[in-house]
Coordinates of C-alpha atoms (C1' of nucleotides) in Angstrom, one line a residue:
Chain A
X652 CA -105.0 199.7 114.7
X653 CA -101.6 198.6 114.0
X654 CA -100.0 198.9 110.3
X655 CA -100.7 195.9 108.4
X656 CA -97.1 194.3 107.9
X657 CA -95.2 195.9 104.3
X658 CA -93.0 194.3 102.1
X659 CA -93.2 191.1 103.2
X660 CA -92.0 189.6 100.2
X661 CA -87.9 190.0 100.7
X662 CA -85.7 188.6 97.3
X663 CA -83.5 186.6 100.0
X664 CA -83.1 186.2 103.7
X665 CA -79.8 187.2 103.7
X666 CA -79.2 189.8 106.6
X667 CA -77.2 191.9 103.9
X668 CA -80.5 191.8 101.6
X669 CA -82.3 192.6 104.8
X670 CA -80.9 196.6 104.6
X671 CA -80.6 196.5 101.2
X672 CA -83.6 196.6 100.9
X673 CA -84.3 199.3 103.8
X674 CA -81.2 201.9 103.1
X675 CA -80.2 200.8 99.6
X676 CA -81.0 204.5 97.8
X677 CA -79.7 207.4 96.9
X678 CA -81.8 209.1 100.0
X679 CA -82.4 206.9 103.5
X680 CA -79.0 207.2 104.7
X681 CA -78.6 211.0 104.0
X682 CA -81.7 211.8 106.0
X683 CA -80.4 209.4 109.0
X684 CA -77.3 210.7 108.8
X685 CA -78.6 214.5 109.4
X686 CA -81.2 213.6 112.1
X687 CA -78.6 211.5 113.5
X688 CA -75.4 214.1 113.6
X689 CA -76.7 217.1 112.4
X690 CA -79.9 217.1 114.5
X691 CA -82.7 217.8 112.6
X692 CA -85.7 217.2 113.0
X693 CA -88.7 219.1 110.7
X694 CA -89.4 218.5 107.1
X695 CA -87.6 221.1 106.4
X696 CA -85.4 220.6 107.5
X697 CA -84.1 218.3 105.9
X698 CA -85.6 219.8 102.3
X699 CA -83.7 222.6 102.8
X700 CA -80.2 221.0 103.4
X701 CA -77.8 218.6 102.9
X702 CA -77.6 216.8 98.9
X703 CA -81.2 219.6 97.7
X704 CA -84.1 216.5 97.9
X705 CA -87.2 217.3 96.1
X706 CA -89.7 217.4 97.7
X707 CA -92.4 214.4 97.1
X708 CA -88.8 211.8 97.4
X709 CA -88.1 213.1 100.5
X710 CA -91.8 212.5 102.0
X711 CA -91.9 209.3 100.5
X712 CA -88.9 208.2 102.1
X713 CA -89.9 209.7 105.3
X714 CA -93.2 207.4 104.8
X715 CA -91.0 204.2 104.0
X716 CA -88.4 204.7 106.9
X717 CA -91.3 205.2 109.2
X718 CA -92.9 202.0 108.0
X719 CA -89.9 199.8 108.8
X720 CA -89.4 201.4 112.4
X721 CA -86.2 203.9 112.0
X722 CA -87.9 206.7 112.5
X723 CA -90.4 207.7 114.2
X724 CA -92.8 210.6 113.6
X725 CA -95.1 213.4 116.2
X726 CA -96.0 216.6 116.5
X727 CA -94.6 219.8 117.9
X728 CA -96.6 221.1 120.8
X729 CA -95.4 224.6 120.3
X730 CA -96.2 224.8 116.4
X731 CA -98.8 222.5 115.6
X732 CA -97.4 222.8 111.8
X733 CA -94.8 221.1 112.5
X734 CA -94.0 217.7 112.8
X735 CA -91.1 215.8 115.1
X736 CA -89.3 212.5 113.1
X737 CA -87.0 211.5 115.3
X738 CA -84.8 207.9 115.3
X739 CA -86.2 204.5 117.1
X740 CA -83.6 202.6 118.7
X741 CA -83.1 200.5 115.4
X742 CA -82.4 203.5 113.5
X743 CA -80.0 205.1 116.1
X744 CA -78.2 200.9 115.7
X745 CA -77.9 203.4 112.1
X746 CA -74.7 204.7 114.1
X747 CA -71.7 202.5 113.4
X748 CA -73.1 201.5 109.5
X749 CA -73.1 205.0 108.3
X750 CA -69.3 206.1 110.3
X751 CA -67.9 202.9 108.8
X752 CA -69.1 204.4 105.2
X753 CA -67.6 207.6 106.4
X754 CA -64.6 206.2 107.0
X755 CA -64.5 204.3 103.5
X756 CA -66.1 207.1 101.7
X757 CA -62.8 209.0 103.6
X758 CA -59.9 206.1 102.9
X759 CA -60.6 206.1 99.5
X760 CA -62.2 209.7 97.6
X761 CA -61.4 213.3 97.9
X762 CA -64.1 214.1 100.4
X763 CA -65.0 217.0 103.1
X764 CA -66.1 216.6 106.2
X765 CA -62.4 216.2 107.9
X766 CA -63.5 217.1 111.4
X767 CA -66.3 214.2 111.5
X768 CA -63.6 211.7 109.7
X769 CA -61.1 212.9 112.3
X770 CA -63.0 212.1 114.7
X771 CA -64.3 209.3 114.1
X772 CA -60.8 207.3 112.6
X773 CA -59.1 208.8 116.2
X774 CA -61.7 207.0 118.3
X775 CA -64.7 205.0 117.1
X776 CA -66.5 203.6 120.0
X777 CA -65.7 207.2 121.9
X778 CA -67.6 208.0 118.7
X779 CA -70.1 205.8 118.5
X780 CA -70.8 206.0 122.6
X781 CA -71.3 209.5 122.2
X782 CA -74.2 209.3 119.6
X783 CA -76.0 206.5 122.0
X784 CA -75.5 209.3 124.7
X785 CA -76.9 212.2 122.2
X786 CA -79.8 209.7 121.8
X787 CA -80.4 208.6 124.7
X788 CA -83.0 211.1 126.3
X789 CA -84.8 211.1 123.6
X790 CA -88.0 210.8 124.2
X791 CA -88.2 214.7 124.5
X792 CA -87.2 216.5 121.9
X793 CA -85.1 219.3 123.5
X794 CA -85.2 223.4 123.3
Chain B
X1224 CA -60.9 218.3 72.2
X1225 CA -58.8 217.6 75.5
X1226 CA -60.6 215.4 77.3
X1227 CA -64.1 215.4 77.8
X1228 CA -64.0 214.1 81.5
X1229 CA -68.0 213.0 82.5
X1230 CA -68.1 215.2 85.9
X1231 CA -68.9 213.2 88.1
X1232 CA -70.4 216.4 89.5
X1233 CA -71.5 215.1 93.7
X1234 CA -74.0 216.0 95.5
X1235 CA -72.2 217.8 98.3
X1236 CA -68.4 216.7 99.7
X1237 CA -69.8 214.6 102.3
X1238 CA -68.3 211.1 102.9
X1239 CA -71.6 209.1 103.4
X1240 CA -73.0 211.0 100.1
X1241 CA -69.8 209.5 98.1
X1242 CA -70.4 205.8 99.8
X1243 CA -74.1 205.9 98.8
X1244 CA -73.3 207.4 95.6
X1245 CA -71.2 204.7 94.7
X1246 CA -72.9 201.9 97.1
X1247 CA -76.6 203.4 97.2
X1248 CA -78.7 200.7 94.7
X1249 CA -80.3 197.7 94.9
X1250 CA -77.5 196.0 93.9
X1251 CA -74.0 197.0 94.3
X1252 CA -73.2 195.3 97.8
X1253 CA -74.8 192.1 97.0
X1254 CA -72.4 191.2 94.1
X1255 CA -69.8 193.0 96.8
X1256 CA -70.9 190.5 99.6
X1257 CA -71.2 187.9 97.1
X1258 CA -67.5 188.5 95.8
X1259 CA -66.2 188.1 99.5
X1260 CA -68.0 186.8 101.6
X1261 CA -69.2 183.4 98.6
X1262 CA -66.2 183.8 96.9
X1263 CA -67.6 184.1 92.7
X1264 CA -66.1 185.1 90.3
X1265 CA -67.7 185.1 87.3
X1266 CA -70.2 186.7 85.2
X1267 CA -72.7 183.8 85.5
X1268 CA -72.6 182.7 89.1
X1269 CA -73.4 187.0 90.1
X1270 CA -77.1 186.0 87.9
X1271 CA -76.9 182.3 88.5
X1272 CA -77.2 183.2 92.1
X1273 CA -78.4 185.2 94.9
X1274 CA -81.4 187.5 94.0
X1275 CA -81.9 186.9 90.6
X1276 CA -80.4 190.1 88.5
X1277 CA -80.9 191.0 85.8
X1278 CA -78.7 190.9 83.1
X1279 CA -78.4 194.1 81.6
X1280 CA -78.8 195.2 85.1
X1281 CA -75.5 193.4 86.7
X1282 CA -73.3 193.7 83.2
X1283 CA -74.3 198.0 84.2
X1284 CA -73.2 197.1 87.2
X1285 CA -69.9 196.0 86.5
X1286 CA -69.1 198.5 85.1
X1287 CA -69.4 201.0 87.2
X1288 CA -67.5 199.1 90.1
X1289 CA -65.4 198.8 88.0
X1290 CA -65.4 202.1 87.5
X1291 CA -64.8 203.0 91.0
X1292 CA -62.7 200.9 91.5
X1293 CA -64.4 198.7 93.7
X1294 CA -64.0 195.6 91.5
X1295 CA -61.2 195.3 88.9
X1296 CA -62.0 192.1 85.6
X1297 CA -59.9 190.2 83.8
X1298 CA -59.5 186.9 81.6
X1299 CA -59.4 183.5 82.9
X1300 CA -56.4 182.3 81.2
X1301 CA -57.8 178.8 81.0
X1302 CA -61.1 179.3 79.3
X1303 CA -61.2 182.2 77.4
X1304 CA -64.7 183.5 77.7
X1305 CA -64.7 183.5 80.8
X1306 CA -64.2 186.9 82.9
X1307 CA -63.0 187.2 86.1
X1308 CA -64.1 189.4 88.2
X1309 CA -62.4 190.5 91.7
X1310 CA -62.2 192.9 94.6
X1311 CA -59.4 195.8 93.9
X1312 CA -58.1 197.3 98.3
X1313 CA -60.3 199.4 98.6
X1314 CA -64.1 196.2 97.7
X1315 CA -62.4 194.4 100.0
X1316 CA -61.8 197.6 102.8
X1317 CA -65.8 197.5 102.3
X1318 CA -65.5 194.4 104.7
X1319 CA -66.5 196.5 107.8
X1320 CA -69.4 198.2 106.0
X1321 CA -70.8 194.7 105.1
X1322 CA -70.1 193.1 107.8
X1323 CA -72.5 196.4 110.2
X1324 CA -74.5 196.2 107.4
X1325 CA -75.0 192.6 108.3
X1326 CA -75.1 192.8 112.0
X1327 CA -78.1 195.5 111.8
X1328 CA -80.4 193.8 110.2
X1329 CA -79.6 191.0 112.1
X1330 CA -80.8 192.6 115.5
X1331 CA -83.7 194.0 114.5
X1332 CA -85.7 191.7 111.3
X1333 CA -85.5 188.4 111.2
X1334 CA -82.6 186.7 108.8
X1335 CA -81.1 183.8 107.5
X1336 CA -77.5 182.8 106.7
X1337 CA -77.5 182.7 111.8
X1338 CA -73.7 180.7 111.3
X1339 CA -72.5 184.1 109.3
X1340 CA -74.1 186.3 112.1
X1341 CA -73.2 184.4 114.9
X1342 CA -68.8 184.9 113.6
X1343 CA -69.7 188.2 113.2
X1344 CA -71.4 188.7 116.4
X1345 CA -68.8 186.2 118.2
X1346 CA -65.6 187.8 117.3
X1347 CA -65.6 191.0 114.8
X1348 CA -62.3 191.9 114.4
X1349 CA -61.1 188.4 114.1
X1350 CA -64.2 187.7 111.5
X1351 CA -63.0 190.7 109.2
X1352 CA -59.1 189.4 109.5
X1353 CA -60.2 186.9 108.2
X1354 CA -61.8 188.1 105.2
X1355 CA -58.4 190.3 105.0
X1356 CA -56.1 187.4 105.2
X1357 CA -58.2 185.5 102.5
X1358 CA -57.6 187.8 100.1
X1359 CA -54.2 189.1 100.9
X1360 CA -53.0 186.8 97.7
X1361 CA -55.5 187.9 95.7
X1362 CA -53.3 188.9 91.9
X1363 CA -53.7 184.6 91.0
X1364 CA -57.1 183.6 91.3
X1365 CA -56.8 179.9 93.0
X1366 CA -58.1 177.1 92.0
Chain C
dA1228 C1' -110.1 240.7 111.1
dC1229 C1' -107.3 239.3 107.2
dT1230 C1' -104.4 239.3 104.7
dT1231 C1' -99.5 237.0 104.0
dT1232 C1' -95.4 233.2 105.6
dT1233 C1' -94.3 229.1 107.2
dT1234 C1' -94.5 224.2 106.9
dA1235 C1' -95.9 219.6 105.4
dC1236 C1' -97.1 217.3 102.1
dT1237 C1' -100.2 216.2 97.0
dT1238 C1' -100.2 215.7 92.7
dG1239 C1' -99.6 215.3 88.0
dC1240 C1' -95.1 214.7 84.1
dA1241 C1' -90.6 214.0 82.0
dA1242 C1' -86.1 212.0 82.5
dA1243 C1' -83.5 207.7 84.7
dA1244 C1' -83.0 203.4 86.2
dT1245 C1' -84.5 198.4 86.8
dG1246 C1' -86.3 194.2 85.1
dC1247 C1' -88.3 191.2 81.9
dA1248 C1' -87.4 188.2 77.4
dA1249 C1' -85.1 187.8 73.7
dG1250 C1' -80.8 187.7 70.6
dT1251 C1' -75.6 188.1 69.5
dA1252 C1' -71.1 186.8 69.4
dA1253 C1' -66.3 184.3 70.5
dT1254 C1' -64.9 180.4 72.6
dG1255 C1' -65.4 175.6 74.0
dT1256 C1' -66.9 170.5 74.1
dT1257 C1' -68.6 166.4 71.6
Chain D
dA126 C1' -69.7 169.9 62.0
dA127 C1' -73.3 170.6 65.3
dC128 C1' -74.4 172.3 70.1
dA129 C1' -73.8 174.6 74.9
dT130 C1' -71.1 177.7 77.8
dT131 C1' -70.1 182.6 79.2
dA132 C1' -70.5 187.3 78.8
dC133 C1' -72.9 190.4 77.4
dT134 C1' -76.0 193.8 74.7
dT135 C1' -81.0 195.5 72.1
dG136 C1' -85.4 196.9 72.5
dC137 C1' -89.9 197.2 75.6
dA138 C1' -92.6 197.2 79.7
dT139 C1' -92.8 199.3 84.3
dT140 C1' -91.0 201.5 88.8
dT141 C1' -88.8 205.3 90.6
dT142 C1' -86.7 209.4 90.5
dG143 C1' -87.2 214.7 89.7
dC144 C1' -88.7 218.7 89.1
dA145 C1' -92.4 222.8 89.2
dA146 C1' -96.7 224.1 90.4
dG147 C1' -100.2 223.7 93.7
dT148 C1' -102.2 222.8 98.3
dA149 C1' -104.3 223.0 103.0
dA150 C1' -103.5 223.8 108.0
dA151 C1' -101.5 227.1 111.2
dA152 C1' -99.0 230.7 112.8
dA153 C1' -97.7 235.6 112.2
dG154 C1' -98.3 240.5 110.9
dT155 C1' -100.7 244.3 109.8

DNA sequence: ACTTTTTACTTGCAAAATGCAAGTAATGTT
DNA sequence: AACATTACTTGCATTTTGCAAGTAAAAAGT
């Protein structure tokens, strides 16, 4: 049975508002970044890495990101304990959003990961194409 | 006791994290949208319009957006009660971020404001140029 | 086989952010 | 002078976030 629709009640019909309601918190975009740019796929990777998300928050975010159709979850055939999270096409399409946010911050704040920033600045379209390419055959997890 | 500056203490140096720490909440980007796209400039406009922000939240967001250098505040010479909020160059540079978020939501959700979406889709660069143009001479508020 | 470790969570509770309703002070309008 | 507007603040309830600890299932080690 297909899940029942979550949160039909939007504050407004504005597309920006829709984005903010799905992504406007302190963790969602970082999780998506870890999947998209770092190739993270398991709960433990998200938990150990990046900015130190709390385990209950991570579980909640993974749930709502799934509910919004941005990520999907499956089982690891080689280890039944593991779940494998990956971006849906909708999630992959967030690449331009992430890119612009990275470029904006890099232009106005002192930030790290300059190699990434340089790569994005040098040829944005090429960078985005590379991400799409990398995620093209995502049905079967690598390795 | 020399400067007891409250250290901003970022969770990480990642530029995306910097963006999320400045913009990752339920209201900041909507306020910026209202300034950028709708030309809102006063407290009352923000309060009355869009998605119905609470007055204390609005006051807080305006404060932190200023603290981050994204907006600036001045007085209205024709009415001393009024404050005029406007985007700084840093704030105006959020146009590509807003645009990508609008396009993403419009592509994956049922949203309103299709004229805006069509305009963005038809020629993104032109749309962005128009925004920059509109905000070019922003030192003196119009009207 | 059984004990330990790993993985992906949940639960309980404190702290912080958000939201609502009701002020308040400084103007401006009548 | 009385009233209305504007830009807030304050107090309090609700919700979200964060921390620490616990749990179940599966895998790995002995």
